[in-house]
Amino acid sequence: MEMRRYARAQDRMAATTAAERGWQQHVERRKEQQHGPSGRSEGQRGSAGPAVQAPPHGDEFLQHVDSRVVKHDLAFATGDSYRETLAKVWRPKLGARLFAAVRYSELRKIADAHAKSKKTYNNVVSVWRRAVDYGYRATPEKHNPATGLKCLRITKKDRPVIAPFSSQEAAALLAASHRDWGEAQGNYDACRFCSGLRPSEQLARLVSDRDIVHTKISISKARVMARDKDRTKTSTDRPGGLCPRALQVLQRCLALRARLPLAGKIQRDDLFFRETGEPIRDLQYPWVRWRSTRRKM
């Protein structure tokens, strides 16, 4: 099972979208028009060392990222974010130019124009620096202007203030969730309040993970972007103790699961599921419902 999952992840990460394939073909045509079959302009022929090209049309960095994902050295969600940032932010602006022709001021303008917050800015800059650093490893004697792009310092005041719900507010919200969406969604939301699980860890829970007798649950996997991972966000397995309220919620989930197979609605071992019996594959589904319930209140 794990080998098949790894193979599917490798196939997905290795495949490029139609837009990316079109971009690669466009870049190859531009390179031939500008530099000829040799890939170097007249002024560069005979110069010392190869010309450094911009990572957006090399894709070697992304291939390296894909290999790290397959080896479980990098989370696939992180690899996807690298690919998306390069495709949406940097490739459209820099085109197929040699990176040596790109100035630091231009890089800074691109990052400033795209990012509306410190966190977004840091994400955009860090991905580009990683890609360019990888490209410049072949020519360490050349100056890398991307080193001038610095991430912004995020202070305590930049983080949102945590405002926990009171017991009365939590009870009212959970009652509204049951009323608006039914028992399956209500059980999912109730578990969020009392289990101590991350959302990605909660989605990946199976019936076989829980130990009702010893009030424990095994936390060793997660579900991110509709894909199952064999590790948590911190790559650390841990046993999770269940408080009496969490134990009651899990018992209600098991009771609901016992009824659904009789109606032919559930075929999997997931502990949390939709009212149709289908597993919850991503966080968007319960979040949209939760937001709707909160706005009504």
Short mmCIF file of C-alpha atoms in Angstrom, two decimals:
data_model
loop_
_atom_site.label_atom_id
_atom_site.label_comp_id
_atom_site.label_asym_id
_atom_site.label_seq_id
_atom_site.Cartn_x
_atom_site.Cartn_y
_atom_site.Cartn_z
CA MET A 1 0.00 0.00 0.00
CA GLU A 2 2.77 2.45 0.96
CA MET A 3 4.78 1.64 -2.18
CA ARG A 4 1.75 2.34 -4.35
CA ARG A 5 1.16 5.63 -2.56
CA TYR A 6 4.81 6.61 -3.04
CA ALA A 7 4.60 5.69 -6.73
CA ARG A 8 1.47 7.80 -7.20
CA ALA A 9 3.17 10.74 -5.49
CA GLN A 10 6.19 10.35 -7.73
CA ASP A 11 4.05 10.22 -10.85
CA ARG A 12 2.10 13.28 -9.81
CA MET A 13 5.13 15.35 -8.95
CA ALA A 14 6.96 14.31 -12.13
CA ALA A 15 4.06 15.22 -14.38
CA THR A 16 3.87 18.81 -15.62
CA THR A 17 0.72 20.68 -16.46
CA ALA A 18 -0.20 21.69 -19.99
CA ALA A 19 0.71 25.28 -19.18
CA GLU A 20 4.16 24.29 -18.00
CA ARG A 21 4.79 22.20 -21.10
CA GLY A 22 3.75 25.14 -23.26
CA TRP A 23 6.08 27.37 -21.28
CA GLN A 24 9.01 25.02 -21.76
CA GLN A 25 8.43 24.90 -25.52
CA HIS A 26 8.20 28.69 -25.63
CA VAL A 27 11.47 29.02 -23.74
CA GLU A 28 13.28 26.64 -26.06
CA ARG A 29 12.14 28.64 -29.07
CA ARG A 30 13.27 31.88 -27.42
CA LYS A 31 16.66 30.42 -26.63
CA GLU A 32 17.21 29.27 -30.20
CA GLN A 33 16.14 32.67 -31.57
CA GLN A 34 18.35 34.64 -29.21
CA HIS A 35 21.40 32.43 -28.83
CA GLY A 36 21.30 29.87 -31.61
CA PRO A 37 21.64 26.11 -31.19
CA SER A 38 24.62 26.48 -28.86
CA GLY A 39 22.48 28.31 -26.29
CA ARG A 40 24.97 31.23 -26.06
CA SER A 41 24.94 34.62 -27.71
CA GLU A 42 27.77 35.92 -29.90
CA GLY A 43 29.04 38.14 -27.12
CA GLN A 44 29.19 35.23 -24.71
CA ARG A 45 31.03 32.79 -26.99
CA GLY A 46 34.59 32.45 -25.91
CA SER A 47 33.93 33.97 -22.48
CA ALA A 48 35.00 32.12 -19.38
CA GLY A 49 32.42 29.89 -17.75
CA PRO A 50 28.86 29.07 -18.77
CA ALA A 51 26.16 31.71 -18.72
CA VAL A 52 23.85 31.41 -15.73
CA GLN A 53 20.24 31.07 -16.81
CA ALA A 54 17.18 31.90 -14.79
CA PRO A 55 15.74 28.86 -12.94
CA PRO A 56 12.19 29.50 -14.26
CA HIS A 57 13.06 27.97 -17.62
CA GLY A 58 15.55 25.38 -16.38
CA ASP A 59 13.20 23.28 -14.26
CA GLU A 60 16.25 21.51 -12.85
CA PHE A 61 15.47 22.93 -9.44
CA LEU A 62 11.91 21.57 -9.58
CA GLN A 63 13.22 18.18 -10.68
CA HIS A 64 15.51 18.22 -7.66
CA VAL A 65 12.54 19.16 -5.47
CA ASP A 66 10.52 16.27 -6.90
CA SER A 67 13.32 13.84 -6.10
CA ARG A 68 13.41 15.09 -2.51
CA VAL A 69 9.66 14.63 -2.21
CA VAL A 70 9.90 11.03 -3.42
CA LYS A 71 12.67 10.36 -0.89
CA HIS A 72 10.52 11.91 1.88
CA ASP A 73 13.12 14.61 2.45
CA LEU A 74 10.54 17.29 1.60
CA ALA A 75 6.78 17.42 2.11
CA PHE A 76 4.79 17.24 -1.13
CA ALA A 77 2.78 20.29 -0.04
CA THR A 78 6.04 22.25 0.16
CA GLY A 79 7.09 21.02 -3.27
CA ASP A 80 3.75 22.06 -4.73
CA SER A 81 4.10 25.53 -3.20
CA TYR A 82 7.57 25.92 -4.77
CA ARG A 83 6.21 25.00 -8.19
CA GLU A 84 3.21 27.32 -7.85
CA THR A 85 5.27 30.30 -6.68
CA LEU A 86 7.75 30.01 -9.54
CA ALA A 87 4.98 29.59 -12.11
CA LYS A 88 2.76 32.44 -10.91
CA VAL A 89 5.19 35.04 -9.58
CA TRP A 90 8.63 34.76 -11.18
CA ARG A 91 8.23 33.09 -14.56
CA PRO A 92 5.75 35.59 -16.05
CA LYS A 93 7.94 38.56 -15.06
CA LEU A 94 11.44 37.35 -15.92
CA GLY A 95 10.69 35.34 -19.05
CA ALA A 96 13.57 33.48 -20.72
CA ARG A 97 16.35 35.96 -20.03
CA LEU A 98 19.74 34.95 -18.73
CA PHE A 99 19.80 35.48 -15.02
CA ALA A 100 23.01 37.48 -15.28
CA ALA A 101 20.95 40.17 -17.03
CA VAL A 102 18.45 40.43 -14.16
CA ARG A 103 19.14 43.17 -11.62
CA TYR A 104 18.48 43.05 -7.90
CA SER A 105 16.18 46.08 -8.12
CA GLU A 106 13.94 44.22 -10.57
CA LEU A 107 13.72 41.20 -8.29
CA ARG A 108 12.80 43.43 -5.38
CA LYS A 109 10.05 45.15 -7.37
CA ILE A 110 8.53 41.80 -8.37
CA ALA A 111 8.45 40.59 -4.77
CA ASP A 112 7.09 43.91 -3.45
CA ALA A 113 4.33 44.05 -6.07
CA HIS A 114 3.11 40.52 -5.40
CA ALA A 115 3.24 40.33 -1.62
CA LYS A 116 0.67 42.14 0.52
CA SER A 117 1.89 40.78 3.85
CA LYS A 118 5.19 39.88 5.47
CA LYS A 119 4.45 36.17 5.38
CA THR A 120 3.57 36.18 1.68
CA TYR A 121 6.64 38.25 0.89
CA ASN A 122 8.89 35.84 2.78
CA ASN A 123 7.37 32.85 0.98
CA VAL A 124 7.88 34.45 -2.44
CA VAL A 125 11.46 35.50 -1.70
CA SER A 126 12.55 32.26 -0.03
CA VAL A 127 11.37 30.09 -2.94
CA TRP A 128 13.19 32.26 -5.47
CA ARG A 129 16.40 32.30 -3.44
CA ARG A 130 16.36 28.52 -3.15
CA ALA A 131 15.85 28.12 -6.89
CA VAL A 132 18.59 30.61 -7.79
CA ASP A 133 21.05 29.26 -5.22
CA TYR A 134 20.59 25.84 -6.78
CA GLY A 135 21.29 27.24 -10.24
CA TYR A 136 24.41 29.13 -9.12
CA ARG A 137 26.04 26.07 -7.57
CA ALA A 138 27.42 25.28 -11.03
CA THR A 139 29.17 28.69 -11.14
CA PRO A 140 30.06 29.65 -7.56
CA GLU A 141 32.53 32.27 -8.79
CA LYS A 142 29.71 34.43 -10.18
CA HIS A 143 27.78 36.92 -8.09
CA ASN A 144 24.24 35.91 -7.21
CA PRO A 145 22.08 39.06 -6.94
CA ALA A 146 19.28 37.10 -5.26
CA THR A 147 21.36 37.02 -2.07
CA GLY A 148 20.34 40.64 -1.59
CA LEU A 149 16.70 39.61 -1.16
CA LYS A 150 16.17 39.36 2.58
CA CYS A 151 13.14 37.97 4.36
CA LEU A 152 11.22 40.34 6.61
CA ARG A 153 11.28 39.84 10.35
CA ILE A 154 7.93 38.71 11.74
CA THR A 155 7.46 40.00 15.27
CA LYS A 156 5.00 39.01 17.95
CA LYS A 157 2.75 41.94 17.02
CA ASP A 158 2.48 40.65 13.45
CA ARG A 159 0.84 37.44 14.62
CA PRO A 160 -2.93 37.45 15.17
CA VAL A 161 -4.08 37.51 18.76
CA ILE A 162 -5.60 34.21 19.85
CA ALA A 163 -9.11 34.72 21.20
CA PRO A 164 -10.37 31.34 22.47
CA PHE A 165 -14.07 30.58 22.69
CA SER A 166 -15.71 30.50 26.07
CA SER A 167 -17.44 27.30 27.17
CA GLN A 168 -20.83 28.84 26.40
CA GLU A 169 -19.73 30.00 22.94
CA ALA A 170 -18.27 26.59 22.11
CA ALA A 171 -21.43 24.79 23.19
CA ALA A 172 -23.59 27.13 21.12
CA LEU A 173 -21.38 26.72 18.03
CA LEU A 174 -21.37 22.93 18.26
CA ALA A 175 -25.13 22.83 18.70
CA ALA A 176 -25.51 25.06 15.64
CA SER A 177 -23.16 22.82 13.63
CA HIS A 178 -25.26 19.76 14.47
CA ARG A 179 -28.41 21.63 13.56
CA ASP A 180 -27.09 23.05 10.27
CA TRP A 181 -25.15 20.09 8.89
CA GLY A 182 -26.11 16.94 10.73
CA GLU A 183 -24.44 14.47 13.05
CA ALA A 184 -21.36 13.65 10.95
CA GLN A 185 -20.23 17.28 10.66
CA GLY A 186 -21.19 17.97 14.26
CA ASN A 187 -19.01 15.11 15.51
CA TYR A 188 -16.08 16.35 13.43
CA ASP A 189 -16.36 19.88 14.87
CA ALA A 190 -16.80 18.59 18.42
CA CYS A 191 -13.61 16.55 18.12
CA ARG A 192 -11.71 19.67 17.05
CA PHE A 193 -12.49 21.30 20.39
CA CYS A 194 -11.51 18.47 22.71
CA SER A 195 -9.02 16.09 21.06
CA GLY A 196 -5.91 18.26 20.65
CA LEU A 197 -5.42 17.03 17.07
CA ARG A 198 -4.27 19.19 14.20
CA PRO A 199 -6.89 19.39 11.41
CA SER A 200 -4.67 17.40 9.05
CA GLU A 201 -4.21 14.73 11.72
CA GLN A 202 -7.92 14.56 12.42
CA LEU A 203 -8.80 13.93 8.76
CA ALA A 204 -6.41 10.97 8.61
CA ARG A 205 -7.86 9.16 11.63
CA LEU A 206 -8.96 5.57 11.09
CA VAL A 207 -11.10 3.38 13.29
CA SER A 208 -8.07 1.19 13.98
CA ASP A 209 -6.16 4.16 15.44
CA ARG A 210 -8.24 4.49 18.58
CA ASP A 211 -8.03 2.54 21.82
CA ILE A 212 -11.30 3.21 23.60
CA VAL A 213 -10.44 0.93 26.51
CA HIS A 214 -7.24 2.81 27.36
CA THR A 215 -8.63 6.19 26.18
CA LYS A 216 -5.76 6.68 23.71
CA ILE A 217 -5.42 7.38 20.01
CA SER A 218 -2.37 6.83 17.81
CA ILE A 219 -1.17 10.02 16.06
CA SER A 220 1.28 9.00 13.34
CA LYS A 221 -0.12 10.29 10.03
CA ALA A 222 -1.92 13.19 8.38
CA ARG A 223 -3.98 14.09 5.32
CA VAL A 224 -2.87 17.20 3.40
CA MET A 225 -4.26 18.49 0.10
CA ALA A 226 -6.41 15.35 -0.26
CA ARG A 227 -3.38 13.07 0.02
CA ASP A 228 -2.43 10.79 2.90
CA LYS A 229 0.97 11.18 4.58
CA ASP A 230 2.69 8.55 6.69
CA ARG A 231 3.86 11.19 9.17
CA THR A 232 2.60 14.25 11.02
CA LYS A 233 3.54 17.87 10.40
CA THR A 234 6.51 17.57 12.76
CA SER A 235 7.40 14.02 11.56
CA THR A 236 7.01 12.86 15.16
CA ASP A 237 4.64 10.07 16.20
CA ARG A 238 2.92 10.58 19.51
CA PRO A 239 0.20 8.92 21.59
CA GLY A 240 -2.79 11.14 22.23
CA GLY A 241 -4.73 10.85 25.44
CA LEU A 242 -8.49 11.25 25.20
CA CYS A 243 -10.37 13.37 27.70
CA PRO A 244 -13.88 12.21 28.69
CA ARG A 245 -15.50 14.64 26.23
CA ALA A 246 -13.30 13.45 23.35
CA LEU A 247 -14.07 9.86 24.25
CA GLN A 248 -17.80 10.60 24.03
CA VAL A 249 -17.36 12.18 20.59
CA LEU A 250 -15.45 9.17 19.26
CA GLN A 251 -18.08 6.82 20.62
CA ARG A 252 -20.74 8.80 18.75
CA CYS A 253 -18.64 8.56 15.57
CA LEU A 254 -18.41 4.79 15.97
CA ALA A 255 -22.14 4.52 16.58
CA LEU A 256 -22.84 6.52 13.42
CA ARG A 257 -20.42 4.35 11.45
CA ALA A 258 -22.25 1.26 12.67
CA ARG A 259 -25.50 2.57 11.18
CA LEU A 260 -24.18 3.76 7.82
CA PRO A 261 -22.88 0.39 6.52
CA LEU A 262 -26.37 -1.04 6.94
CA ALA A 263 -27.57 1.55 4.44
CA GLY A 264 -24.64 0.83 2.10
CA LYS A 265 -23.23 4.34 2.52
CA ILE A 266 -19.74 3.73 3.91
CA GLN A 267 -16.99 1.54 2.53
CA ARG A 268 -13.83 2.88 4.21
CA ASP A 269 -12.22 2.79 7.64
CA ASP A 270 -12.16 6.58 8.15
CA LEU A 271 -13.25 7.77 11.57
CA PHE A 272 -14.60 11.08 10.24
CA PHE A 273 -16.71 11.27 7.11
CA ARG A 274 -19.49 13.15 5.34
CA GLU A 275 -23.16 12.43 5.83
CA THR A 276 -23.04 10.43 2.57
CA GLY A 277 -20.41 8.10 4.03
CA GLU A 278 -17.59 9.48 1.86
CA PRO A 279 -14.34 10.34 3.67
CA ILE A 280 -13.40 13.99 4.17
CA ARG A 281 -10.48 14.40 1.79
CA ASP A 282 -9.45 18.02 2.42
CA LEU A 283 -9.89 20.80 4.96
CA GLN A 284 -11.87 23.03 2.62
CA TYR A 285 -15.05 20.98 2.99
CA PRO A 286 -15.50 21.24 6.80
CA TRP A 287 -14.05 24.76 6.91
CA VAL A 288 -16.68 26.17 4.51
CA ARG A 289 -19.45 24.72 6.65
CA TRP A 290 -17.90 25.93 9.89
CA ARG A 291 -17.51 29.45 8.51
CA SER A 292 -21.14 29.47 7.39
CA THR A 293 -22.33 28.46 10.85
CA ARG A 294 -20.19 31.09 12.57
CA ARG A 295 -21.46 33.86 10.31
CA LYS A 296 -25.05 32.97 11.10
CA MET A 297 -24.31 33.45 14.79
#
